[in-house]
Coordinates of C-alpha atoms and ligand atoms in Angstrom, one line a residue:
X55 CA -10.2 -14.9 -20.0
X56 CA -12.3 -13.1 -17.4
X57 CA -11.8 -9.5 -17.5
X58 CA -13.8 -8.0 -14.2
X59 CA -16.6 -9.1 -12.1
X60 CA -19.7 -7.9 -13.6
X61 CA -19.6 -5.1 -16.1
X62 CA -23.1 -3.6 -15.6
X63 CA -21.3 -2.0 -12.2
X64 CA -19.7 0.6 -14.1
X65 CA -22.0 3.7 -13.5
X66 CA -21.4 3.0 -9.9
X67 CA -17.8 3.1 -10.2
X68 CA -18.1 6.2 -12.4
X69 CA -19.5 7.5 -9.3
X70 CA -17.1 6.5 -6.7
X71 CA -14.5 7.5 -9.2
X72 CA -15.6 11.1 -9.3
X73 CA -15.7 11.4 -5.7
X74 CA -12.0 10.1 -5.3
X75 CA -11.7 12.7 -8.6
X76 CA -12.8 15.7 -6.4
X77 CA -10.5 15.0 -3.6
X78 CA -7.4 14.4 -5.2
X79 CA -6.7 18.1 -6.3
X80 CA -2.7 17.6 -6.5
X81 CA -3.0 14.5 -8.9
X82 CA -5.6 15.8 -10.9
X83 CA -3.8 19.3 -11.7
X84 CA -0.7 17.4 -12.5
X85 CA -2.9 15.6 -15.1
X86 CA -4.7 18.8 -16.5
X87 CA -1.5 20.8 -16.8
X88 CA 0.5 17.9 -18.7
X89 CA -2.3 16.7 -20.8
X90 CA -2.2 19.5 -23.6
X91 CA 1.6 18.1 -24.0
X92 CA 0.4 14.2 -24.1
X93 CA 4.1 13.5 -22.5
X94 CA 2.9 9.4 -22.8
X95 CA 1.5 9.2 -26.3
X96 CA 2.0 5.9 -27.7
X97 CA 3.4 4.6 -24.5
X98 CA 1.9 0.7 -23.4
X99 CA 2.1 1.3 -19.2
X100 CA 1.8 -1.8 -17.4
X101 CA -0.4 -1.2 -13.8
X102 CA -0.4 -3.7 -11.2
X103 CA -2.2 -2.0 -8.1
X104 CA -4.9 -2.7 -5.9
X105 CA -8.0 -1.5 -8.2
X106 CA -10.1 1.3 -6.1
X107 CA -11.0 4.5 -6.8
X108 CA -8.5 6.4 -6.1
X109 CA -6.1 4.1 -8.5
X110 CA -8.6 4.8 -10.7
X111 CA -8.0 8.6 -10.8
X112 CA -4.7 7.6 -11.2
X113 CA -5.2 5.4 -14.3
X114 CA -7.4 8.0 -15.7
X115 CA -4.3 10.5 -15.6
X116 CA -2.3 7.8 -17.5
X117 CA -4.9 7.7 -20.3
X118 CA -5.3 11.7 -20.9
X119 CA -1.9 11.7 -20.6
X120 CA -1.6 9.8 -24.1
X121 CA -0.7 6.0 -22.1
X122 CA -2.9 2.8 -23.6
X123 CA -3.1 1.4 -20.0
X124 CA -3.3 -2.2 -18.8
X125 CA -4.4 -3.0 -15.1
X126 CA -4.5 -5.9 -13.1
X127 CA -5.3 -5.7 -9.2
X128 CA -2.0 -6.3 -6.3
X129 CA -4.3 -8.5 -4.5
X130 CA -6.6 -11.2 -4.9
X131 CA -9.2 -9.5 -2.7
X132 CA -8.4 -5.8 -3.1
X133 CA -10.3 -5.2 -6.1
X134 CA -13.6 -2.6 -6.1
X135 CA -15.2 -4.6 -8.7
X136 CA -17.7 -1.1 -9.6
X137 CA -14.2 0.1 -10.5
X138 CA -12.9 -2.4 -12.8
X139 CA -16.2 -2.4 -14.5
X140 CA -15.7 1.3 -14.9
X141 CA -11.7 1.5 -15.9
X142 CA -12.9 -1.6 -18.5
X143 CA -16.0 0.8 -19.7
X144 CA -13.2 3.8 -20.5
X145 CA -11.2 1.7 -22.8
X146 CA -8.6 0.8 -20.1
X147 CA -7.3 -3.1 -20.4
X148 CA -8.3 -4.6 -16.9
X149 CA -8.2 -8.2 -15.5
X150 CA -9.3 -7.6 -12.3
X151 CA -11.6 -8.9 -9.9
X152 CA -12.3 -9.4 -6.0
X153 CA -11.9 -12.9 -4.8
X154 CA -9.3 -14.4 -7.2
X155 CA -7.7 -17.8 -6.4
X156 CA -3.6 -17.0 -6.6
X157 CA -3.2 -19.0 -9.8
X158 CA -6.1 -16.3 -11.4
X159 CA -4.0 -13.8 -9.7
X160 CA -1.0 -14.5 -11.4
X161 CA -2.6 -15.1 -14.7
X162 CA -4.4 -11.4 -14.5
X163 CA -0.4 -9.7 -13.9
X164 CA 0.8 -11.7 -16.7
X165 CA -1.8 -10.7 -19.4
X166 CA -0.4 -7.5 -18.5
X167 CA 3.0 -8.3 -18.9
X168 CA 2.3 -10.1 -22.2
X169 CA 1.2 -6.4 -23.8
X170 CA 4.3 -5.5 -23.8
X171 CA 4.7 -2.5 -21.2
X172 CA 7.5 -0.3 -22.1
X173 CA 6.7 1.2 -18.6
X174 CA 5.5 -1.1 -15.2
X175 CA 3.6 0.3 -12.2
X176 CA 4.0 -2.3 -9.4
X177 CA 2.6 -2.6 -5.8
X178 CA 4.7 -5.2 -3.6
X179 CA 6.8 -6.0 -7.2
X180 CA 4.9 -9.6 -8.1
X181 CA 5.0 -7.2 -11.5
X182 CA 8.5 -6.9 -12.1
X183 CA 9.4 -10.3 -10.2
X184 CA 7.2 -12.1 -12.7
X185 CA 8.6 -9.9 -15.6
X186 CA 12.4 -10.7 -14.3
X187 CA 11.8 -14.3 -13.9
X188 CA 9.0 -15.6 -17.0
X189 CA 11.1 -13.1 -20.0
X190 CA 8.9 -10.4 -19.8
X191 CA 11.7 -7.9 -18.7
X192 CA 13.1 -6.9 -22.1
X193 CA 10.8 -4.7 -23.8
X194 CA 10.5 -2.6 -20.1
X195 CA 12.4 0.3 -20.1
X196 CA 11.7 1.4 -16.4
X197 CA 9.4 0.8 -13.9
X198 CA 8.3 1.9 -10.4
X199 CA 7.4 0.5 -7.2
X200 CA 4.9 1.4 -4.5
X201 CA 5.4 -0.4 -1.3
X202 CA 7.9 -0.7 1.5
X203 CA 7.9 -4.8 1.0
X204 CA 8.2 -4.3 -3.0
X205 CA 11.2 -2.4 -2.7
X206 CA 12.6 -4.7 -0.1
X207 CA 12.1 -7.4 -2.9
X208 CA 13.3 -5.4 -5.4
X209 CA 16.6 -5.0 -3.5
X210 CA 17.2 -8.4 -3.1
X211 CA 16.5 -9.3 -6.7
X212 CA 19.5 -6.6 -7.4
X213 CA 21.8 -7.9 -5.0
X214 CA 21.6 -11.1 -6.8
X215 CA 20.9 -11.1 -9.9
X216 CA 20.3 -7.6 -10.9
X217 CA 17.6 -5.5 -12.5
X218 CA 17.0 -5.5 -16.0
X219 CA 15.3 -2.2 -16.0
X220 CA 15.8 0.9 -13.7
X221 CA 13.0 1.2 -11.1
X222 CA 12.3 3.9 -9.1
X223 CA 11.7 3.3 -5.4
X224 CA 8.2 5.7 -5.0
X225 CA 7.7 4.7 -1.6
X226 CA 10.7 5.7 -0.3
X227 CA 9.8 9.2 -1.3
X228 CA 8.9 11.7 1.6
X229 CA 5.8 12.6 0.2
X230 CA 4.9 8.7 0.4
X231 CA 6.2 6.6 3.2
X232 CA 5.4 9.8 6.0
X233 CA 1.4 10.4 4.6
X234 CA 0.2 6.9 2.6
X235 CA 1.8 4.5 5.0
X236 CA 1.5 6.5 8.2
X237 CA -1.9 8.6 8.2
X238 CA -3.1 6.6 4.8
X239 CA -2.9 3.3 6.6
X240 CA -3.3 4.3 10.2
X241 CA -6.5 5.3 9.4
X242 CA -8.0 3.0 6.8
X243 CA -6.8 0.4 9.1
X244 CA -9.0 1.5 11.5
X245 CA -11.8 2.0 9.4
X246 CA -11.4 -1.8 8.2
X247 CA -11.4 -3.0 11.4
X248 CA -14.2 -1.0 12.4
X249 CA -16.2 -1.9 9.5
X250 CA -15.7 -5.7 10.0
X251 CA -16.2 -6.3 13.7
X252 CA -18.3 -3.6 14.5
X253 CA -16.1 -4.0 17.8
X254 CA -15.9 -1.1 20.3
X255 CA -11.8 -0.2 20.3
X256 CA -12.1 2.5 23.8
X257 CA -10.5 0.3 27.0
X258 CA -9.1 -2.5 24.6
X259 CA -5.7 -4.1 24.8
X260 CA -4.2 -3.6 20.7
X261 CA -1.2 -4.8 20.0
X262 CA 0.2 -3.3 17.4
X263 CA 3.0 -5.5 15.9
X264 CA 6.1 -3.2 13.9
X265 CA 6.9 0.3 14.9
X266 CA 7.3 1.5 11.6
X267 CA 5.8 4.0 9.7
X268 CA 2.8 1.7 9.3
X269 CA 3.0 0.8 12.8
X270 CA 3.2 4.4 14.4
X271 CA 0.1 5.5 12.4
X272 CA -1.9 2.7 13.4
X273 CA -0.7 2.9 16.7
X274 CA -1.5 6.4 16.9
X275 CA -5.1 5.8 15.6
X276 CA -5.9 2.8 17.7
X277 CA -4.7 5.5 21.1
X278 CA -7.3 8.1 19.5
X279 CA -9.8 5.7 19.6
X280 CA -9.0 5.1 23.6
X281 CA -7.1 1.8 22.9
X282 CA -4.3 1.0 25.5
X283 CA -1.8 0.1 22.7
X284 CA 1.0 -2.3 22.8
X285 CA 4.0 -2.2 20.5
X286 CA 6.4 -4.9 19.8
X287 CA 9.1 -4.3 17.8
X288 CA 12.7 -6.9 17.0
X289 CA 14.2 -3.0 16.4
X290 CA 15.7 -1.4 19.6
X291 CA 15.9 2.0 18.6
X292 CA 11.9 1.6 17.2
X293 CA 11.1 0.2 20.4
X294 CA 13.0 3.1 22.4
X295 CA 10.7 5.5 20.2
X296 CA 7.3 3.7 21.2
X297 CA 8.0 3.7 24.7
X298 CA 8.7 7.2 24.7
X299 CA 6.0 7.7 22.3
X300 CA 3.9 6.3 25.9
X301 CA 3.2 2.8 24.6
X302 CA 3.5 -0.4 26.4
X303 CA 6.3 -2.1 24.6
X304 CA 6.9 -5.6 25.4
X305 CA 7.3 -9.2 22.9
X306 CA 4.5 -11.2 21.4
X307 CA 5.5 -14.0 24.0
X308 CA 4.2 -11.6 26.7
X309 CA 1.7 -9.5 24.4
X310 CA 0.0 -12.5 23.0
X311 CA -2.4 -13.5 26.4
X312 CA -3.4 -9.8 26.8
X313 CA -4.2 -8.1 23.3
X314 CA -7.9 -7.9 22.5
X315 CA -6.8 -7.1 19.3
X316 CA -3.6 -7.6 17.2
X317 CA -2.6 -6.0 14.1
X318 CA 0.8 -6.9 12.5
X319 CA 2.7 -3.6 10.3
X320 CA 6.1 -5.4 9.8
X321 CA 6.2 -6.8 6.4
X322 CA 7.5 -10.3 7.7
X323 CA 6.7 -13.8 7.9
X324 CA 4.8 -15.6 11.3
X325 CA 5.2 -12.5 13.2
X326 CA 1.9 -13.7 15.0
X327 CA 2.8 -17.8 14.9
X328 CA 1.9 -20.9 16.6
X329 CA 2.9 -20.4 20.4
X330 CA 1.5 -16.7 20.6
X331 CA -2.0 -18.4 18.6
X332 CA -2.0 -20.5 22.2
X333 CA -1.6 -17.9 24.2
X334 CA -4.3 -16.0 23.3
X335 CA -7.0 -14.8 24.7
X336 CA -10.7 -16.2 23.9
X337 CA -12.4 -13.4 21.7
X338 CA -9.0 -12.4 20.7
X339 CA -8.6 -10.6 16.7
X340 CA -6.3 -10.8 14.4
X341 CA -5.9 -8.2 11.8
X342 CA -3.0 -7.9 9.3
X343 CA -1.9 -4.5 7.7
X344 CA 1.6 -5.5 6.6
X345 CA 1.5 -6.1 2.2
X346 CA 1.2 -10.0 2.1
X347 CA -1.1 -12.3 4.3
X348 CA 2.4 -14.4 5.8
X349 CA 2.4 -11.9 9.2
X350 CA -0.3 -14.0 11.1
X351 CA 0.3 -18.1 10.4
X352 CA -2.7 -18.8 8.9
X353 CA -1.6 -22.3 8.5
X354 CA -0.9 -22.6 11.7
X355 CA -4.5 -21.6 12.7
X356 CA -5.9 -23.4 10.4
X357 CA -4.4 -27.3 11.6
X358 CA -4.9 -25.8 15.0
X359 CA -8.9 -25.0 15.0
X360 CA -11.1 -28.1 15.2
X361 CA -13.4 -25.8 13.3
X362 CA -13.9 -22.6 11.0
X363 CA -16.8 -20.7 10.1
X364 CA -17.7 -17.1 8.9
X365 CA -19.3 -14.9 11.2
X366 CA -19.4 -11.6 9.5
X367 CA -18.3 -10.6 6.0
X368 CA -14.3 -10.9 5.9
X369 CA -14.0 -12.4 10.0
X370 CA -13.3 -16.0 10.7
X371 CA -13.7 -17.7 13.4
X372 CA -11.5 -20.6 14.6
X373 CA -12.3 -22.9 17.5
X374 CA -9.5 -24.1 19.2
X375 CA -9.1 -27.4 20.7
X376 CA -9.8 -26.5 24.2
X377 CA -12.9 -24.2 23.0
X378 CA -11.2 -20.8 22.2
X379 CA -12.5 -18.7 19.4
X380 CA -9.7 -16.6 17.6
X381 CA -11.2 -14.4 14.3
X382 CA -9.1 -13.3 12.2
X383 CA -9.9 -10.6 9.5
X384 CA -9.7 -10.9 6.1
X385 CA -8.1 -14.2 5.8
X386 CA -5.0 -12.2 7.0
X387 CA -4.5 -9.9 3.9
X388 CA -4.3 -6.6 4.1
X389 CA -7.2 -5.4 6.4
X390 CA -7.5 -1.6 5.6
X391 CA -8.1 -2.8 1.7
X392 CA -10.1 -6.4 2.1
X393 CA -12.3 -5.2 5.0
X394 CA -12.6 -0.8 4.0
X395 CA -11.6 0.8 0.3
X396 CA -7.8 1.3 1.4
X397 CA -6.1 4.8 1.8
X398 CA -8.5 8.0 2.0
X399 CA -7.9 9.9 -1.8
X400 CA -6.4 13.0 0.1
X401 CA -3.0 10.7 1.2
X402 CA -3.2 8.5 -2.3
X403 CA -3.2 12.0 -4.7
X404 CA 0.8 12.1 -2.7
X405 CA 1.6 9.0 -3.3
X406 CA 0.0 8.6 -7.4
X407 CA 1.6 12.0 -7.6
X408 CA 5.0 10.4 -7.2
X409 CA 4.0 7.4 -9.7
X410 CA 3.3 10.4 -12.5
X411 CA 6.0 12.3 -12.2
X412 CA 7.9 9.4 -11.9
X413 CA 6.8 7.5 -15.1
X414 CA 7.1 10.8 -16.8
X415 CA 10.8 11.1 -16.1
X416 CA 11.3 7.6 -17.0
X417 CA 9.4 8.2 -20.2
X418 CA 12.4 10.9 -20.9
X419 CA 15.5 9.8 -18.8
X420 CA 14.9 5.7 -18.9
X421 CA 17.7 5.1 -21.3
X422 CA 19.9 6.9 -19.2
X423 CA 19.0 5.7 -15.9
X424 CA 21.4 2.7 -14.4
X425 CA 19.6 -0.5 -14.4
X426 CA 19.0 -0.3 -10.5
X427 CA 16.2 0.5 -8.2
X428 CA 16.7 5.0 -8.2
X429 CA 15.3 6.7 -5.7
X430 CA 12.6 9.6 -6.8
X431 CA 14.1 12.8 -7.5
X432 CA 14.4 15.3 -5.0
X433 CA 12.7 17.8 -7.2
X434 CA 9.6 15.7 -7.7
X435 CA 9.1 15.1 -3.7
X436 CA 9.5 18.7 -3.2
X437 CA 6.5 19.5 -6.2
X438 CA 4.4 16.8 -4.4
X439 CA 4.7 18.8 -1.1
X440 CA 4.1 22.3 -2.5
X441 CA 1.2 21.1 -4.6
X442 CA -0.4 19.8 -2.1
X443 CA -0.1 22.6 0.6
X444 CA -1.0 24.4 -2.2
X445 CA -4.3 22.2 -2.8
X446 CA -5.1 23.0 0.9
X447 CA -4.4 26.7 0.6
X448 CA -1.6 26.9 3.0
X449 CA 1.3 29.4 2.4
X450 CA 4.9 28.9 3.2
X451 CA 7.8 31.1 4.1
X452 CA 11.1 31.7 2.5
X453 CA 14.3 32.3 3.8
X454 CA 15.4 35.5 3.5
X455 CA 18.9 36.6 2.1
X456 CA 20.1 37.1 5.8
X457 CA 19.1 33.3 6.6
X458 CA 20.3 32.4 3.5
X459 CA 23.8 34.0 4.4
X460 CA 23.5 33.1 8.1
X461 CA 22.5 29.2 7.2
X462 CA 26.1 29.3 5.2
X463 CA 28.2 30.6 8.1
X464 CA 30.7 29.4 10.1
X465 CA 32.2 32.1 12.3
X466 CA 30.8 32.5 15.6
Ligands
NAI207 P1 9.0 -0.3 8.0 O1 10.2 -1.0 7.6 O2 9.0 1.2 8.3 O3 8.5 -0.9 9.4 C1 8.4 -2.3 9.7 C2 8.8 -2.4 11.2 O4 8.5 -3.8 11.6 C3 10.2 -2.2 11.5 O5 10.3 -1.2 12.5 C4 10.8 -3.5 11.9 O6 11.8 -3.4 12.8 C5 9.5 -4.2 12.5 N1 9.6 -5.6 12.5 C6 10.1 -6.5 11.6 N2 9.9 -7.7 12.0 C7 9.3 -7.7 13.2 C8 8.8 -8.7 14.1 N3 9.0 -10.0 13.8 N4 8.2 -8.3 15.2 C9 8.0 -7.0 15.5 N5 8.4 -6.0 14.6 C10 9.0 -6.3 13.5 O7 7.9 -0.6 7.0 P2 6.4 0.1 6.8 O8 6.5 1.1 5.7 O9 5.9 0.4 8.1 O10 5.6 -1.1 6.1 C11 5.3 -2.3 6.8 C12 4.4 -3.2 5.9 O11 3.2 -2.6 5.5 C13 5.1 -3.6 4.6 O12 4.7 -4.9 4.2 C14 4.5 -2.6 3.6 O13 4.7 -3.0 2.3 C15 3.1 -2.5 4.1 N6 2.3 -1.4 3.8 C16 1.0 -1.6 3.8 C17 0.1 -0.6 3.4 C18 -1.4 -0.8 3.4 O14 -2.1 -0.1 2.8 N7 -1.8 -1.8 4.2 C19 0.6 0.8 3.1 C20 2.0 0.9 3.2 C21 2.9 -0.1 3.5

């Protein structure tokens, strides 16, 4: 089978590589002080994430650590393919390549699961979902999971029918969901946007769909950019937050005929659908950040649009009956990968952070853990946040015995 794109791109992922290298100082000294002790030797780690550069450090880490790695992409259009011709070039297993049909999507995660992991990396849990449901599950002895909507899935799978394997829930670590999904993906967002359209953002209407920590960061970017933002939000205590936040919050029946531009954070299904498609404005965008490409109805669009054509790289345009051009951005998948290179390596060394440490308890504790979706431990969060205030040089405080003492009291 097809392993990347086109292997003579490796020295320019070697490049790109290094530069994600330099500016993820907390992952990389996890990596150097750990590597004299080889804490994975011998271990097979399954990797399904999207494949960029800064994954790339992250893989890297996995090798020196001891790991034989195999990597297949989280998306069918995520991949760097200069990456994957690099990670292949270092001896790293990939199937991985941008532009996959699903079926070549699916087949990619399941060479992976058919090495045998004894440890699975997931993004958004297709990984462990495919591993639960083809007979892949029993030779995993823990895994981890990235994003807000894997964990969701992973929840629901436990609820049901149960995990075969103890997975820890990295994005719900502080160190992940308040920097990768807020600043990470406020700003590459942004920069996706930007770098598809070409579109001035100062004096537009965006709406940003979901108030949650993907929504308020790229709420927040789209204001800096002189936006007027709109939030909508099925949440009432969210919603309480973005008004006071000073953002018009209203639903996408009322949103849909103003927004210039709409971007969907929510992580569910036809959030943007068929009556709001009507509504909208001629011109209008559509951009999707949320994990899968279900938040804006494609379909819809699609039987709606008497015709479809690419205007720029990753922007489509579809005519409406009555002569209306909606374009929507990377066929609605996840904008800030498809259309820019994802999260900035300063937020992703937090985030990969937690996958190490993570996948180096599990290498100890595994055996021990309950066969549930565990949450990462307190101590690890904590490391991530002094390493990386130590990367930047910043010092902290410490309680003294006093506040100790007084923090403990009672009496008045
Ligand atoms: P979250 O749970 O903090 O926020 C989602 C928000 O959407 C909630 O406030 C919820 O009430 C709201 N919502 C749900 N249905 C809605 C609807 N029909 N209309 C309006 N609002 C609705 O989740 P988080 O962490 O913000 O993640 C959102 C999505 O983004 C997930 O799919 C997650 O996996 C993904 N994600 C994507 C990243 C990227 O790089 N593009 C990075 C991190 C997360």
């Amino acid at each position: 089978m097809k392993r990347v794109a086109d292997e003579s791109l490796a020295p320019r992922g070697a490049i790109n590589f290094s530069w994600a290298w330099r500016h993820m100082p907390t992952l990389t000294r996890i990596i150097e002080d750990q590597r004299p002790k080889a804490p994975l030797k011998g271990k097979k780690v399954g990797v399904c994430l999207h494949v960029t550069k800064e994954t790339a450090v992250f893989v890297k880490g996995l090798q020196q650590l001891g790991a034989e790695v195999y990597l297949a992409g989280a998306n069918p259009l995520s991949t760097q393919d200069d990456i994957a011709a690099y990670l292949l070039s270092e001896g790293v297993e990939v199937w991985a390549w941008r532009g996959q049909s699903t079926e070549q999507y699916k087949a990619c995660i399941r060479n992976v699961l058919r090495a045998g992991p004894s440890l699975q990396v997931d993004d958004g849990a297709d990984a462990h979902v495919m591993a639960h449901s083809e007979g892949y599950a029993a030779r995993i002895e823990g895994g981890t999971e990235e994003t807000t909507t894997g964990v969701l899935r992973l929840r629901a799978l436990e609820r049901q029918r149960g995990l075969a394997y103890p997975i820890i829930a990295v994005n719900n670590a502080s160190t992940k969901f308040l920097f990768d999904n807020r600043y990470g993906t406020g700003q590459s967002t942004l920069d996706g946007i930007l770098r598809a359209t070409s579109l001035l953002l100062a004096g537009k209407v965006v709406v940003v769909a979901g108030y949650g920590w993907v929504g308020r960061g790229v709420a927040a970017r789209a204001r800096g950019l002189g936006a007027r933002v709109v939030v909508t939000e099925v949440n009432p205590i969210r919603a309480l937050e973005a008004l006071l936040q000073g953002y018009e919050v209203m639903s996408m029946r009322q949103a849909a005929p103003l927004g210039d531009l709409f971007i969907t954070c929510t992580g569910q299904i036809n959030v943007i659908d068929e009556p709001h498609l009507l509504n909208m404005k001629d011109g209008a965008v559509l951009a999707n950040a949320g994990h899968f490409d279900v938040e804006v109805n494609v379909g819809a669009l699609k039987r709606m649009a008497r015709a479809s054509r690419e205007v720029r790289p990753n922007v489509t345009e579809y005519e409406l009956p009555d002569g209306r051009r909606l374009y929507l951005l990377a066929e609605g998948r996840v904008v800030n990968l498809v259309c820019a290179e994802g999260h900035p390596p300063e937020v992703m060394m937090m985030s990969f952070s937690n996958q190490l440490l993570s996948l180096l308890y599990l290498a100890n504790e595994a055996p021990r853990l309950e066969k549930r979706l565990v949450p990462v431990p307190q101590e690890v969060d904590e490391e991530v946040a002094r390493a990386t205030l130590g990367a930047y040089g910043i010092a902290l405080d410490a309680l003294t015995e006093e506040q100790v003492k007084y923090a403990e009291s009672w009496a008045l």
